[in-house]
Amino acid sequence: MEYRRMGKTGLQLSALSFGSWVTFARQTDDHINERLMMQAYDAGVNFFDNAEVYSAGLSEEMMGRVLKKVNWDRSSYVLSSKAFFGWKGEAKKPNQHGLSRKHLMEACEEALVRLQVEYLDLYYCHRPDPNVPIEEVVRTMNTLIQQGKIFYWGTSEWSAAEIMEAHMVAKGLGLEGPSVEQPEYNLFNRMKMEVDYAPIFNNVGMGTTIWSPLASGILTGKYNNGIPEGSRMSLEGYEWLRDRAVVDDKLARVKALEEFANELGVSLPTLSIAWCLSNPNVTTAILGATKESQLTENLKALEVLPLITAEVKDRIDAIMGTKPVVIRN
Ligand code: NDP
């Protein structure tokens, strides 16, 4: 396993990490979650990602039970959660979501209880909240740090301007700004990581824990000939994702990319994940997996990383046509 420093912090994250979003949503008992987490940990994965909204709090509970059972040394792994969406679904009341001091403080406390830990290493604002002043967010996250409930705070899917504002507010108050951002990053979605955040990487030096490196599985090629039964896109409640992701235009490019992967002698998922890791601004790619075989395959991405040369990147850009084009006047 390779470990990367999270931005300007001293924290080291494994370049491949493990998240529980849809993965844990499908389990009725902890057995497979435990096996997947143990497989990841044994391979050197040290970062496990979660959020209050995943399975309406159940995902944190499941991970908490597994962590308690496996009883790893708490200092050997990094644990995260995120607040914003709340965990009460449609029934949520006004202060049971968002980034107000009230919700952040309460949500953090609830996450600690569900995960059965004394602190979170990383705590994210899962989305920006236009109804809360950034100063309130910065002050609250710093209170949580001072209380020892979280070690670092971060953002997820914030714009570059919002992140910079948080840094400037924090600096003015002598407080800590966000040290990590969690954006989507994969061969279909590159703008934020490669263009929008460039000034942040250059000037502030944030880490990134990128999500959906396989675009929810599209970049494995498994949807090239239809929707396999039991796959994420076949699940009830994820129609929105299927409609957005399983479209002919994308699949044609995935098929061409698969041919290129064959030419290189590697699998499509490992090529797609290794491509993400070839961006030096990626601290870790968070993997999702519902089967041990998927994890076994995806963990090989680090072996493929040395193959991602400038020429290979050019070939991938030509196939995918998703390299951001920046027009500066
Ligand atoms: P991916 O894009 O890697 O998709 C993972 C899914 O793809 C798996 O669950 C599996 O789905 C399928 N898959 C993975 N590997 C293979 C393989 N080798 N062969 C065939 N199918 C495979 O990541 P996720 O979308 O799951 O995101 C990863 C993590 O990122 C989440 O768990 C979460 O922690 C975080 N995240 C954060 C978000 C945010 O807003 N901050 C948003 C979304 C995710 P299946 O078996 O069901 O087909």
mmCIF file of C-alpha atoms and ligand atoms in Angstrom:
data_model
loop_
_atom_site.group_PDB
_atom_site.id
_atom_site.type_symbol
_atom_site.label_atom_id
_atom_site.label_comp_id
_atom_site.label_asym_id
_atom_site.label_seq_id
_atom_site.Cartn_x
_atom_site.Cartn_y
_atom_site.Cartn_z
ATOM 1 C CA MET A 1 0.000 0.000 0.000
ATOM 2 C CA GLU A 2 1.114 3.534 -0.668
ATOM 3 C CA TYR A 3 0.439 6.246 1.915
ATOM 4 C CA ARG A 4 -0.019 9.869 0.981
ATOM 5 C CA ARG A 5 0.131 12.959 3.120
ATOM 6 C CA MET A 6 -3.278 14.639 3.341
ATOM 7 C CA GLY A 7 -2.567 18.074 1.905
ATOM 8 C CA LYS A 8 -0.487 20.166 4.297
ATOM 9 C CA THR A 9 -1.434 18.137 7.353
ATOM 10 C CA GLY A 10 0.788 15.490 8.891
ATOM 11 C CA LEU A 11 -1.887 12.820 8.428
ATOM 12 C CA GLN A 12 -1.047 9.856 6.188
ATOM 13 C CA LEU A 13 -3.880 8.181 4.281
ATOM 14 C CA SER A 14 -3.653 4.972 2.292
ATOM 15 C CA ALA A 15 -3.929 5.825 -1.420
ATOM 16 C CA LEU A 16 -6.863 3.401 -1.584
ATOM 17 C CA SER A 17 -9.538 3.648 1.077
ATOM 18 C CA PHE A 18 -12.964 2.137 1.731
ATOM 19 C CA GLY A 19 -16.409 3.744 1.894
ATOM 20 C CA SER A 20 -19.767 2.443 3.042
ATOM 21 C CA TRP A 21 -22.295 4.469 0.999
ATOM 22 C CA VAL A 22 -24.367 2.039 -1.131
ATOM 23 C CA THR A 23 -22.181 -0.879 -0.048
ATOM 24 C CA PHE A 24 -23.556 -1.084 3.476
ATOM 25 C CA ALA A 25 -27.055 -0.020 2.388
ATOM 26 C CA ARG A 26 -27.547 -3.474 0.898
ATOM 27 C CA GLN A 27 -26.553 -5.571 3.866
ATOM 28 C CA THR A 28 -28.965 -6.967 6.376
ATOM 29 C CA ASP A 29 -26.255 -8.354 8.619
ATOM 30 C CA ASP A 30 -22.674 -7.312 9.342
ATOM 31 C CA HIS A 31 -20.999 -10.396 7.935
ATOM 32 C CA ILE A 32 -20.020 -9.141 4.479
ATOM 33 C CA ASN A 33 -19.207 -5.648 5.780
ATOM 34 C CA GLU A 34 -16.818 -7.186 8.284
ATOM 35 C CA ARG A 35 -15.153 -9.340 5.631
ATOM 36 C CA LEU A 36 -14.745 -6.379 3.268
ATOM 37 C CA MET A 37 -13.353 -4.095 5.964
ATOM 38 C CA MET A 38 -10.934 -6.778 7.143
ATOM 39 C CA GLN A 39 -9.807 -7.475 3.601
ATOM 40 C CA ALA A 40 -9.170 -3.772 3.052
ATOM 41 C CA TYR A 41 -7.370 -3.340 6.376
ATOM 42 C CA ASP A 42 -5.200 -6.402 5.785
ATOM 43 C CA ALA A 43 -4.191 -4.892 2.431
ATOM 44 C CA GLY A 44 -3.025 -1.738 4.199
ATOM 45 C CA VAL A 45 -6.147 0.439 3.831
ATOM 46 C CA ASN A 46 -6.180 2.789 6.803
ATOM 47 C CA PHE A 47 -9.103 5.112 5.965
ATOM 48 C CA PHE A 48 -12.780 4.217 6.300
ATOM 49 C CA ASP A 49 -15.421 6.701 5.164
ATOM 50 C CA ASN A 50 -18.985 7.139 6.383
ATOM 51 C CA ALA A 51 -21.748 9.759 6.713
ATOM 52 C CA GLU A 52 -24.805 10.397 8.866
ATOM 53 C CA VAL A 53 -27.055 10.133 5.799
ATOM 54 C CA TYR A 54 -25.806 6.723 4.603
ATOM 55 C CA SER A 55 -28.682 4.305 5.198
ATOM 56 C CA ALA A 56 -30.146 6.898 7.567
ATOM 57 C CA GLY A 57 -27.535 6.354 10.290
ATOM 58 C CA LEU A 58 -27.490 2.562 9.937
ATOM 59 C CA SER A 59 -24.249 2.616 7.966
ATOM 60 C CA GLU A 60 -22.437 4.266 10.903
ATOM 61 C CA GLU A 61 -24.013 1.748 13.268
ATOM 62 C CA MET A 62 -22.867 -1.183 11.101
ATOM 63 C CA MET A 63 -19.327 0.158 10.818
ATOM 64 C CA GLY A 64 -19.284 0.817 14.559
ATOM 65 C CA ARG A 65 -20.271 -2.789 15.297
ATOM 66 C CA VAL A 66 -17.585 -4.112 12.946
ATOM 67 C CA LEU A 67 -14.922 -1.838 14.424
ATOM 68 C CA LYS A 68 -15.855 -2.965 17.905
ATOM 69 C CA LYS A 69 -15.713 -6.618 16.904
ATOM 70 C CA VAL A 70 -12.423 -6.525 14.990
ATOM 71 C CA ASN A 71 -10.938 -4.366 17.752
ATOM 72 C CA TRP A 72 -8.135 -2.853 15.691
ATOM 73 C CA ASP A 73 -5.838 -0.463 17.471
ATOM 74 C CA ARG A 74 -7.701 2.869 17.182
ATOM 75 C CA SER A 75 -4.473 4.642 16.222
ATOM 76 C CA SER A 76 -4.028 2.320 13.218
ATOM 77 C CA TYR A 77 -6.964 3.629 11.195
ATOM 78 C CA VAL A 78 -8.572 6.900 10.179
ATOM 79 C CA LEU A 79 -12.336 7.190 10.477
ATOM 80 C CA SER A 80 -14.585 9.837 8.997
ATOM 81 C CA SER A 81 -18.171 10.923 8.936
ATOM 82 C CA LYS A 82 -20.075 13.760 7.326
ATOM 83 C CA ALA A 83 -22.961 15.991 8.299
ATOM 84 C CA PHE A 84 -25.407 18.027 6.256
ATOM 85 C CA PHE A 85 -28.231 15.851 4.919
ATOM 86 C CA GLY A 86 -29.372 14.604 8.330
ATOM 87 C CA TRP A 87 -30.405 11.008 8.907
ATOM 88 C CA LYS A 88 -34.138 11.301 9.412
ATOM 89 C CA GLY A 89 -35.080 11.315 5.730
ATOM 90 C CA GLU A 90 -38.232 13.157 4.734
ATOM 91 C CA ALA A 91 -39.298 13.425 8.383
ATOM 92 C CA LYS A 92 -36.398 15.701 9.267
ATOM 93 C CA LYS A 93 -37.180 18.968 11.004
ATOM 94 C CA PRO A 94 -35.478 22.307 10.233
ATOM 95 C CA ASN A 95 -32.515 21.909 12.593
ATOM 96 C CA GLN A 96 -31.955 18.228 11.900
ATOM 97 C CA HIS A 97 -29.885 18.880 8.790
ATOM 98 C CA GLY A 98 -27.641 21.587 7.365
ATOM 99 C CA LEU A 99 -24.474 23.110 8.772
ATOM 100 C CA SER A 100 -25.767 25.188 11.687
ATOM 101 C CA ARG A 101 -23.802 24.993 14.930
ATOM 102 C CA LYS A 102 -26.755 23.096 16.397
ATOM 103 C CA HIS A 103 -26.841 20.399 13.759
ATOM 104 C CA LEU A 104 -23.059 19.999 13.437
ATOM 105 C CA MET A 105 -22.589 19.616 17.198
ATOM 106 C CA GLU A 106 -25.513 17.207 17.550
ATOM 107 C CA ALA A 107 -24.687 15.236 14.398
ATOM 108 C CA CYS A 108 -21.085 14.751 15.525
ATOM 109 C CA GLU A 109 -22.213 13.489 18.913
ATOM 110 C CA GLU A 110 -24.647 11.084 17.246
ATOM 111 C CA ALA A 111 -21.960 9.832 14.846
ATOM 112 C CA LEU A 112 -19.626 9.089 17.758
ATOM 113 C CA VAL A 113 -22.355 7.099 19.485
ATOM 114 C CA ARG A 114 -23.284 5.153 16.339
ATOM 115 C CA LEU A 115 -19.663 4.446 15.423
ATOM 116 C CA GLN A 116 -18.820 3.634 19.066
ATOM 117 C CA VAL A 117 -15.625 5.711 19.033
ATOM 118 C CA GLU A 118 -14.372 8.626 21.103
ATOM 119 C CA TYR A 119 -13.300 10.767 18.164
ATOM 120 C CA LEU A 120 -13.491 11.058 14.381
ATOM 121 C CA ASP A 121 -10.242 11.678 12.556
ATOM 122 C CA LEU A 122 -11.995 13.530 9.747
ATOM 123 C CA TYR A 123 -15.327 15.295 9.844
ATOM 124 C CA TYR A 124 -16.825 16.748 6.681
ATOM 125 C CA CYS A 125 -19.449 19.304 5.821
ATOM 126 C CA HIS A 126 -21.136 17.025 3.278
ATOM 127 C CA ARG A 127 -22.344 19.957 1.137
ATOM 128 C CA PRO A 128 -22.167 23.757 1.428
ATOM 129 C CA ASP A 129 -25.104 25.353 3.232
ATOM 130 C CA PRO A 130 -26.143 28.733 1.825
ATOM 131 C CA ASN A 131 -28.278 29.346 4.932
ATOM 132 C CA VAL A 132 -25.380 29.312 7.377
ATOM 133 C CA PRO A 133 -22.579 31.912 7.502
ATOM 134 C CA ILE A 134 -19.214 30.293 6.834
ATOM 135 C CA GLU A 135 -17.902 31.866 10.049
ATOM 136 C CA GLU A 136 -20.426 29.805 12.049
ATOM 137 C CA VAL A 137 -19.229 26.641 10.306
ATOM 138 C CA VAL A 138 -15.546 27.467 10.822
ATOM 139 C CA ARG A 139 -16.057 28.285 14.502
ATOM 140 C CA THR A 140 -18.132 25.145 15.112
ATOM 141 C CA MET A 141 -15.640 22.818 13.440
ATOM 142 C CA ASN A 142 -12.861 24.387 15.495
ATOM 143 C CA THR A 143 -14.907 23.911 18.673
ATOM 144 C CA LEU A 144 -15.231 20.211 17.807
ATOM 145 C CA ILE A 145 -11.457 20.051 17.272
ATOM 146 C CA GLN A 146 -10.830 21.780 20.611
ATOM 147 C CA GLN A 147 -13.213 19.367 22.326
ATOM 148 C CA GLY A 148 -11.177 16.473 20.913
ATOM 149 C CA LYS A 149 -14.204 15.071 19.085
ATOM 150 C CA ILE A 150 -12.642 15.510 15.642
ATOM 151 C CA PHE A 151 -9.031 15.906 14.528
ATOM 152 C CA TYR A 152 -9.381 17.540 11.091
ATOM 153 C CA TRP A 153 -12.353 19.064 9.312
ATOM 154 C CA GLY A 154 -13.163 19.091 5.655
ATOM 155 C CA THR A 155 -15.681 19.908 2.971
ATOM 156 C CA SER A 156 -17.402 17.823 0.324
ATOM 157 C CA GLU A 157 -18.485 19.210 -3.021
ATOM 158 C CA TRP A 158 -17.913 22.800 -2.001
ATOM 159 C CA SER A 159 -17.009 25.252 -4.740
ATOM 160 C CA ALA A 160 -13.474 26.622 -4.872
ATOM 161 C CA ALA A 161 -14.824 30.032 -3.811
ATOM 162 C CA GLU A 162 -16.571 28.566 -0.741
ATOM 163 C CA ILE A 163 -13.445 26.680 0.282
ATOM 164 C CA MET A 164 -11.301 29.790 -0.118
ATOM 165 C CA GLU A 165 -13.782 31.818 1.913
ATOM 166 C CA ALA A 166 -13.582 29.239 4.706
ATOM 167 C CA HIS A 167 -9.793 29.474 4.664
ATOM 168 C CA MET A 168 -9.816 33.248 4.730
ATOM 169 C CA VAL A 169 -12.372 33.397 7.550
ATOM 170 C CA ALA A 170 -10.381 30.833 9.534
ATOM 171 C CA LYS A 171 -7.152 32.714 8.980
ATOM 172 C CA GLY A 172 -8.726 35.969 10.124
ATOM 173 C CA LEU A 173 -9.942 34.297 13.314
ATOM 174 C CA GLY A 174 -6.693 32.424 13.967
ATOM 175 C CA LEU A 175 -8.578 29.150 13.508
ATOM 176 C CA GLU A 176 -8.101 26.057 11.354
ATOM 177 C CA GLY A 177 -9.568 26.027 7.874
ATOM 178 C CA PRO A 178 -10.700 22.858 6.115
ATOM 179 C CA SER A 179 -7.734 20.590 5.428
ATOM 180 C CA VAL A 180 -9.432 18.148 3.091
ATOM 181 C CA GLU A 181 -12.136 18.169 0.393
ATOM 182 C CA GLN A 182 -14.144 15.141 -0.789
ATOM 183 C CA PRO A 183 -15.129 15.656 -4.443
ATOM 184 C CA GLU A 184 -16.317 13.244 -7.081
ATOM 185 C CA TYR A 185 -13.418 12.417 -9.375
ATOM 186 C CA ASN A 186 -13.337 9.870 -12.157
ATOM 187 C CA LEU A 187 -12.859 9.695 -15.911
ATOM 188 C CA PHE A 188 -16.268 11.287 -16.454
ATOM 189 C CA ASN A 189 -16.006 14.078 -13.912
ATOM 190 C CA ARG A 190 -12.791 16.080 -13.899
ATOM 191 C CA MET A 191 -13.544 19.799 -13.811
ATOM 192 C CA LYS A 192 -13.415 20.448 -10.068
ATOM 193 C CA MET A 193 -10.240 18.479 -9.383
ATOM 194 C CA GLU A 194 -8.321 19.564 -12.449
ATOM 195 C CA VAL A 195 -9.461 23.147 -12.953
ATOM 196 C CA ASP A 196 -11.608 24.670 -10.204
ATOM 197 C CA TYR A 197 -9.442 23.588 -7.269
ATOM 198 C CA ALA A 198 -6.069 24.291 -8.911
ATOM 199 C CA PRO A 199 -5.602 27.603 -7.044
ATOM 200 C CA ILE A 200 -6.481 25.876 -3.770
ATOM 201 C CA PHE A 201 -3.938 23.124 -4.331
ATOM 202 C CA ASN A 202 -1.320 25.726 -5.249
ATOM 203 C CA ASN A 203 -2.054 28.263 -2.519
ATOM 204 C CA VAL A 204 -3.590 26.387 0.399
ATOM 205 C CA GLY A 205 -2.573 22.792 -0.194
ATOM 206 C CA MET A 206 -5.698 20.819 0.714
ATOM 207 C CA GLY A 207 -5.855 17.018 0.611
ATOM 208 C CA THR A 208 -8.598 15.207 -1.288
ATOM 209 C CA THR A 209 -10.442 11.966 -0.564
ATOM 210 C CA ILE A 210 -12.089 11.438 -3.929
ATOM 211 C CA TRP A 211 -15.354 9.521 -4.353
ATOM 212 C CA SER A 212 -16.825 7.222 -7.014
ATOM 213 C CA PRO A 213 -13.522 6.532 -8.803
ATOM 214 C CA LEU A 214 -15.449 4.002 -10.931
ATOM 215 C CA ALA A 215 -18.436 6.317 -11.504
ATOM 216 C CA SER A 216 -20.589 3.945 -9.457
ATOM 217 C CA GLY A 217 -19.346 0.939 -11.407
ATOM 218 C CA ILE A 218 -19.801 2.273 -14.963
ATOM 219 C CA LEU A 219 -16.013 2.320 -15.375
ATOM 220 C CA THR A 220 -15.757 -1.417 -14.719
ATOM 221 C CA GLY A 221 -17.572 -2.134 -17.993
ATOM 222 C CA LYS A 222 -20.239 -4.144 -16.125
ATOM 223 C CA TYR A 223 -23.050 -2.068 -17.662
ATOM 224 C CA ASN A 224 -21.788 -2.305 -21.244
ATOM 225 C CA ASN A 225 -24.333 -4.968 -22.190
ATOM 226 C CA GLY A 226 -27.240 -4.132 -19.924
ATOM 227 C CA ILE A 227 -27.860 -3.864 -16.207
ATOM 228 C CA PRO A 228 -26.729 -6.968 -14.300
ATOM 229 C CA GLU A 229 -29.146 -8.199 -11.674
ATOM 230 C CA GLY A 230 -28.099 -7.216 -8.170
ATOM 231 C CA SER A 231 -25.808 -4.422 -9.358
ATOM 232 C CA ARG A 232 -26.115 -0.877 -7.978
ATOM 233 C CA MET A 233 -28.001 0.375 -11.022
ATOM 234 C CA SER A 234 -30.620 -2.344 -10.568
ATOM 235 C CA LEU A 235 -31.470 -1.255 -7.036
ATOM 236 C CA GLU A 236 -34.755 0.323 -6.083
ATOM 237 C CA GLY A 237 -34.213 3.913 -5.002
ATOM 238 C CA TYR A 238 -31.205 4.437 -7.307
ATOM 239 C CA GLU A 239 -33.158 5.108 -10.523
ATOM 240 C CA TRP A 240 -31.830 8.693 -10.481
ATOM 241 C CA LEU A 241 -28.293 7.356 -10.660
ATOM 242 C CA ARG A 242 -29.109 4.860 -13.420
ATOM 243 C CA ASP A 243 -30.756 7.521 -15.571
ATOM 244 C CA ARG A 244 -27.730 9.766 -15.174
ATOM 245 C CA ALA A 245 -25.046 7.133 -15.583
ATOM 246 C CA VAL A 246 -26.174 4.319 -17.869
ATOM 247 C CA VAL A 247 -26.401 6.246 -21.107
ATOM 248 C CA ASP A 248 -25.222 5.093 -24.545
ATOM 249 C CA ASP A 249 -22.796 7.936 -25.012
ATOM 250 C CA LYS A 250 -20.907 6.996 -21.847
ATOM 251 C CA LEU A 251 -21.011 3.259 -22.495
ATOM 252 C CA ALA A 252 -19.517 3.640 -25.981
ATOM 253 C CA ARG A 253 -16.515 5.370 -24.443
ATOM 254 C CA VAL A 254 -16.222 2.755 -21.702
ATOM 255 C CA LYS A 255 -16.157 0.020 -24.351
ATOM 256 C CA ALA A 256 -13.319 1.782 -26.172
ATOM 257 C CA LEU A 257 -11.481 2.261 -22.877
ATOM 258 C CA GLU A 258 -11.868 -1.439 -22.112
ATOM 259 C CA GLU A 259 -10.174 -2.260 -25.413
ATOM 260 C CA PHE A 260 -7.301 0.009 -24.449
ATOM 261 C CA ALA A 261 -7.072 -1.667 -21.015
ATOM 262 C CA ASN A 262 -6.849 -5.039 -22.793
ATOM 263 C CA GLU A 263 -4.076 -3.648 -24.975
ATOM 264 C CA LEU A 264 -2.177 -2.650 -21.819
ATOM 265 C CA GLY A 265 -2.859 -6.050 -20.282
ATOM 266 C CA VAL A 266 -4.753 -4.670 -17.287
ATOM 267 C CA SER A 267 -8.394 -4.698 -16.177
ATOM 268 C CA LEU A 268 -10.673 -1.730 -16.799
ATOM 269 C CA PRO A 269 -11.429 -1.063 -13.097
ATOM 270 C CA THR A 270 -7.758 -1.044 -12.152
ATOM 271 C CA LEU A 271 -6.923 1.249 -15.080
ATOM 272 C CA SER A 272 -9.732 3.645 -14.112
ATOM 273 C CA ILE A 273 -8.710 3.769 -10.444
ATOM 274 C CA ALA A 274 -4.997 4.025 -11.224
ATOM 275 C CA TRP A 275 -5.764 6.938 -13.530
ATOM 276 C CA CYS A 276 -7.366 8.786 -10.561
ATOM 277 C CA LEU A 277 -4.310 8.076 -8.404
ATOM 278 C CA SER A 278 -2.003 9.439 -11.083
ATOM 279 C CA ASN A 279 -3.265 12.913 -10.189
ATOM 280 C CA PRO A 280 -0.844 14.048 -7.460
ATOM 281 C CA ASN A 281 -3.599 16.136 -5.853
ATOM 282 C CA VAL A 282 -5.519 12.955 -4.990
ATOM 283 C CA THR A 283 -4.655 11.848 -1.466
ATOM 284 C CA THR A 284 -6.866 8.768 -1.570
ATOM 285 C CA ALA A 285 -9.473 7.179 -3.823
ATOM 286 C CA ILE A 286 -12.378 5.829 -1.775
ATOM 287 C CA LEU A 287 -13.396 2.417 -3.082
ATOM 288 C CA GLY A 288 -16.881 0.996 -2.888
ATOM 289 C CA ALA A 289 -17.288 -2.769 -3.154
ATOM 290 C CA THR A 290 -20.074 -5.222 -2.478
ATOM 291 C CA LYS A 291 -17.998 -8.360 -3.036
ATOM 292 C CA GLU A 292 -14.562 -9.489 -1.919
ATOM 293 C CA SER A 293 -13.700 -10.276 -5.546
ATOM 294 C CA GLN A 294 -14.305 -6.613 -6.466
ATOM 295 C CA LEU A 295 -12.030 -5.431 -3.694
ATOM 296 C CA THR A 296 -9.340 -7.955 -4.650
ATOM 297 C CA GLU A 297 -9.430 -6.579 -8.179
ATOM 298 C CA ASN A 298 -9.555 -2.907 -7.259
ATOM 299 C CA LEU A 299 -6.726 -3.120 -4.742
ATOM 300 C CA LYS A 300 -4.463 -4.035 -7.683
ATOM 301 C CA ALA A 301 -4.806 -0.471 -8.981
ATOM 302 C CA LEU A 302 -1.541 0.521 -7.327
ATOM 303 C CA GLU A 303 0.273 -2.091 -9.424
ATOM 304 C CA VAL A 304 -1.175 -0.446 -12.541
ATOM 305 C CA LEU A 305 -0.242 3.090 -11.466
ATOM 306 C CA PRO A 306 3.308 2.991 -12.934
ATOM 307 C CA LEU A 307 1.740 2.293 -16.354
ATOM 308 C CA ILE A 308 -0.105 5.617 -16.376
ATOM 309 C CA THR A 309 2.514 7.539 -18.329
ATOM 310 C CA ALA A 310 1.935 10.822 -20.170
ATOM 311 C CA GLU A 311 1.368 8.848 -23.386
ATOM 312 C CA VAL A 312 -1.172 6.572 -21.738
ATOM 313 C CA LYS A 313 -2.960 9.605 -20.327
ATOM 314 C CA ASP A 314 -3.110 11.121 -23.809
ATOM 315 C CA ARG A 315 -4.634 7.929 -25.199
ATOM 316 C CA ILE A 316 -7.195 7.882 -22.376
ATOM 317 C CA ASP A 317 -8.043 11.548 -22.980
ATOM 318 C CA ALA A 318 -8.567 10.848 -26.680
ATOM 319 C CA ILE A 319 -10.896 7.913 -25.915
ATOM 320 C CA MET A 320 -12.913 9.567 -23.158
ATOM 321 C CA GLY A 321 -13.041 13.153 -24.470
ATOM 322 C CA THR A 322 -13.536 14.415 -20.918
ATOM 323 C CA LYS A 323 -10.338 16.383 -20.363
ATOM 324 C CA PRO A 324 -11.477 19.830 -19.205
ATOM 325 C CA VAL A 325 -10.857 22.575 -21.713
ATOM 326 C CA VAL A 326 -10.090 25.915 -20.142
ATOM 327 C CA ILE A 327 -10.483 28.998 -22.262
ATOM 328 C CA ARG A 328 -8.671 31.992 -20.777
ATOM 329 C CA ASN A 329 -9.042 35.404 -22.384
HETATM 330 P P1 NDP B 1 -17.230 3.456 -7.089
HETATM 331 O O1 NDP B 1 -17.432 4.450 -8.157
HETATM 332 O O2 NDP B 1 -15.900 2.776 -7.047
HETATM 333 O O3 NDP B 1 -18.399 2.359 -7.217
HETATM 334 C C1 NDP B 1 -18.367 1.225 -6.415
HETATM 335 C C2 NDP B 1 -19.363 0.189 -6.928
HETATM 336 O O4 NDP B 1 -19.003 -0.269 -8.231
HETATM 337 C C3 NDP B 1 -19.352 -1.051 -6.061
HETATM 338 O O5 NDP B 1 -20.152 -0.890 -4.920
HETATM 339 C C4 NDP B 1 -19.844 -2.112 -7.025
HETATM 340 O O6 NDP B 1 -21.250 -1.969 -7.124
HETATM 341 C C5 NDP B 1 -19.174 -1.682 -8.320
HETATM 342 N N1 NDP B 1 -17.816 -2.261 -8.466
HETATM 343 C C6 NDP B 1 -16.696 -1.882 -7.818
HETATM 344 N N2 NDP B 1 -15.635 -2.606 -8.221
HETATM 345 C C7 NDP B 1 -16.088 -3.454 -9.137
HETATM 346 C C8 NDP B 1 -15.451 -4.447 -9.926
HETATM 347 N N3 NDP B 1 -14.141 -4.678 -9.828
HETATM 348 N N4 NDP B 1 -16.216 -5.146 -10.810
HETATM 349 C C9 NDP B 1 -17.547 -4.927 -10.926
HETATM 350 N N5 NDP B 1 -18.209 -3.984 -10.188
HETATM 351 C C10 NDP B 1 -17.484 -3.269 -9.307
HETATM 352 O O7 NDP B 1 -17.386 4.090 -5.645
HETATM 353 P P2 NDP B 1 -18.703 4.559 -4.826
HETATM 354 O O8 NDP B 1 -19.654 5.271 -5.699
HETATM 355 O O9 NDP B 1 -19.197 3.392 -4.045
HETATM 356 O O10 NDP B 1 -18.051 5.633 -3.837
HETATM 357 C C11 NDP B 1 -17.042 5.224 -2.916
HETATM 358 C C12 NDP B 1 -17.240 5.923 -1.594
HETATM 359 O O11 NDP B 1 -17.130 7.328 -1.776
HETATM 360 C C13 NDP B 1 -18.606 5.739 -0.921
HETATM 361 O O12 NDP B 1 -18.745 4.523 -0.237
HETATM 362 C C14 NDP B 1 -18.614 6.920 0.026
HETATM 363 O O13 NDP B 1 -17.840 6.628 1.161
HETATM 364 C C15 NDP B 1 -17.929 7.996 -0.807
HETATM 365 N N6 NDP B 1 -18.927 8.873 -1.484
HETATM 366 C C16 NDP B 1 -18.996 10.174 -1.078
HETATM 367 C C17 NDP B 1 -19.891 11.035 -1.634
HETATM 368 C C18 NDP B 1 -19.932 12.457 -1.175
HETATM 369 O O14 NDP B 1 -20.869 13.191 -1.540
HETATM 370 N N7 NDP B 1 -18.994 12.912 -0.371
HETATM 371 C C19 NDP B 1 -20.846 10.599 -2.673
HETATM 372 C C20 NDP B 1 -20.674 9.218 -3.063
HETATM 373 C C21 NDP B 1 -19.734 8.401 -2.492
HETATM 374 P P3 NDP B 1 -22.292 -3.176 -7.361
HETATM 375 O O15 NDP B 1 -21.672 -4.462 -6.941
HETATM 376 O O16 NDP B 1 -23.470 -2.799 -6.578
HETATM 377 O O17 NDP B 1 -22.629 -3.135 -8.826
#
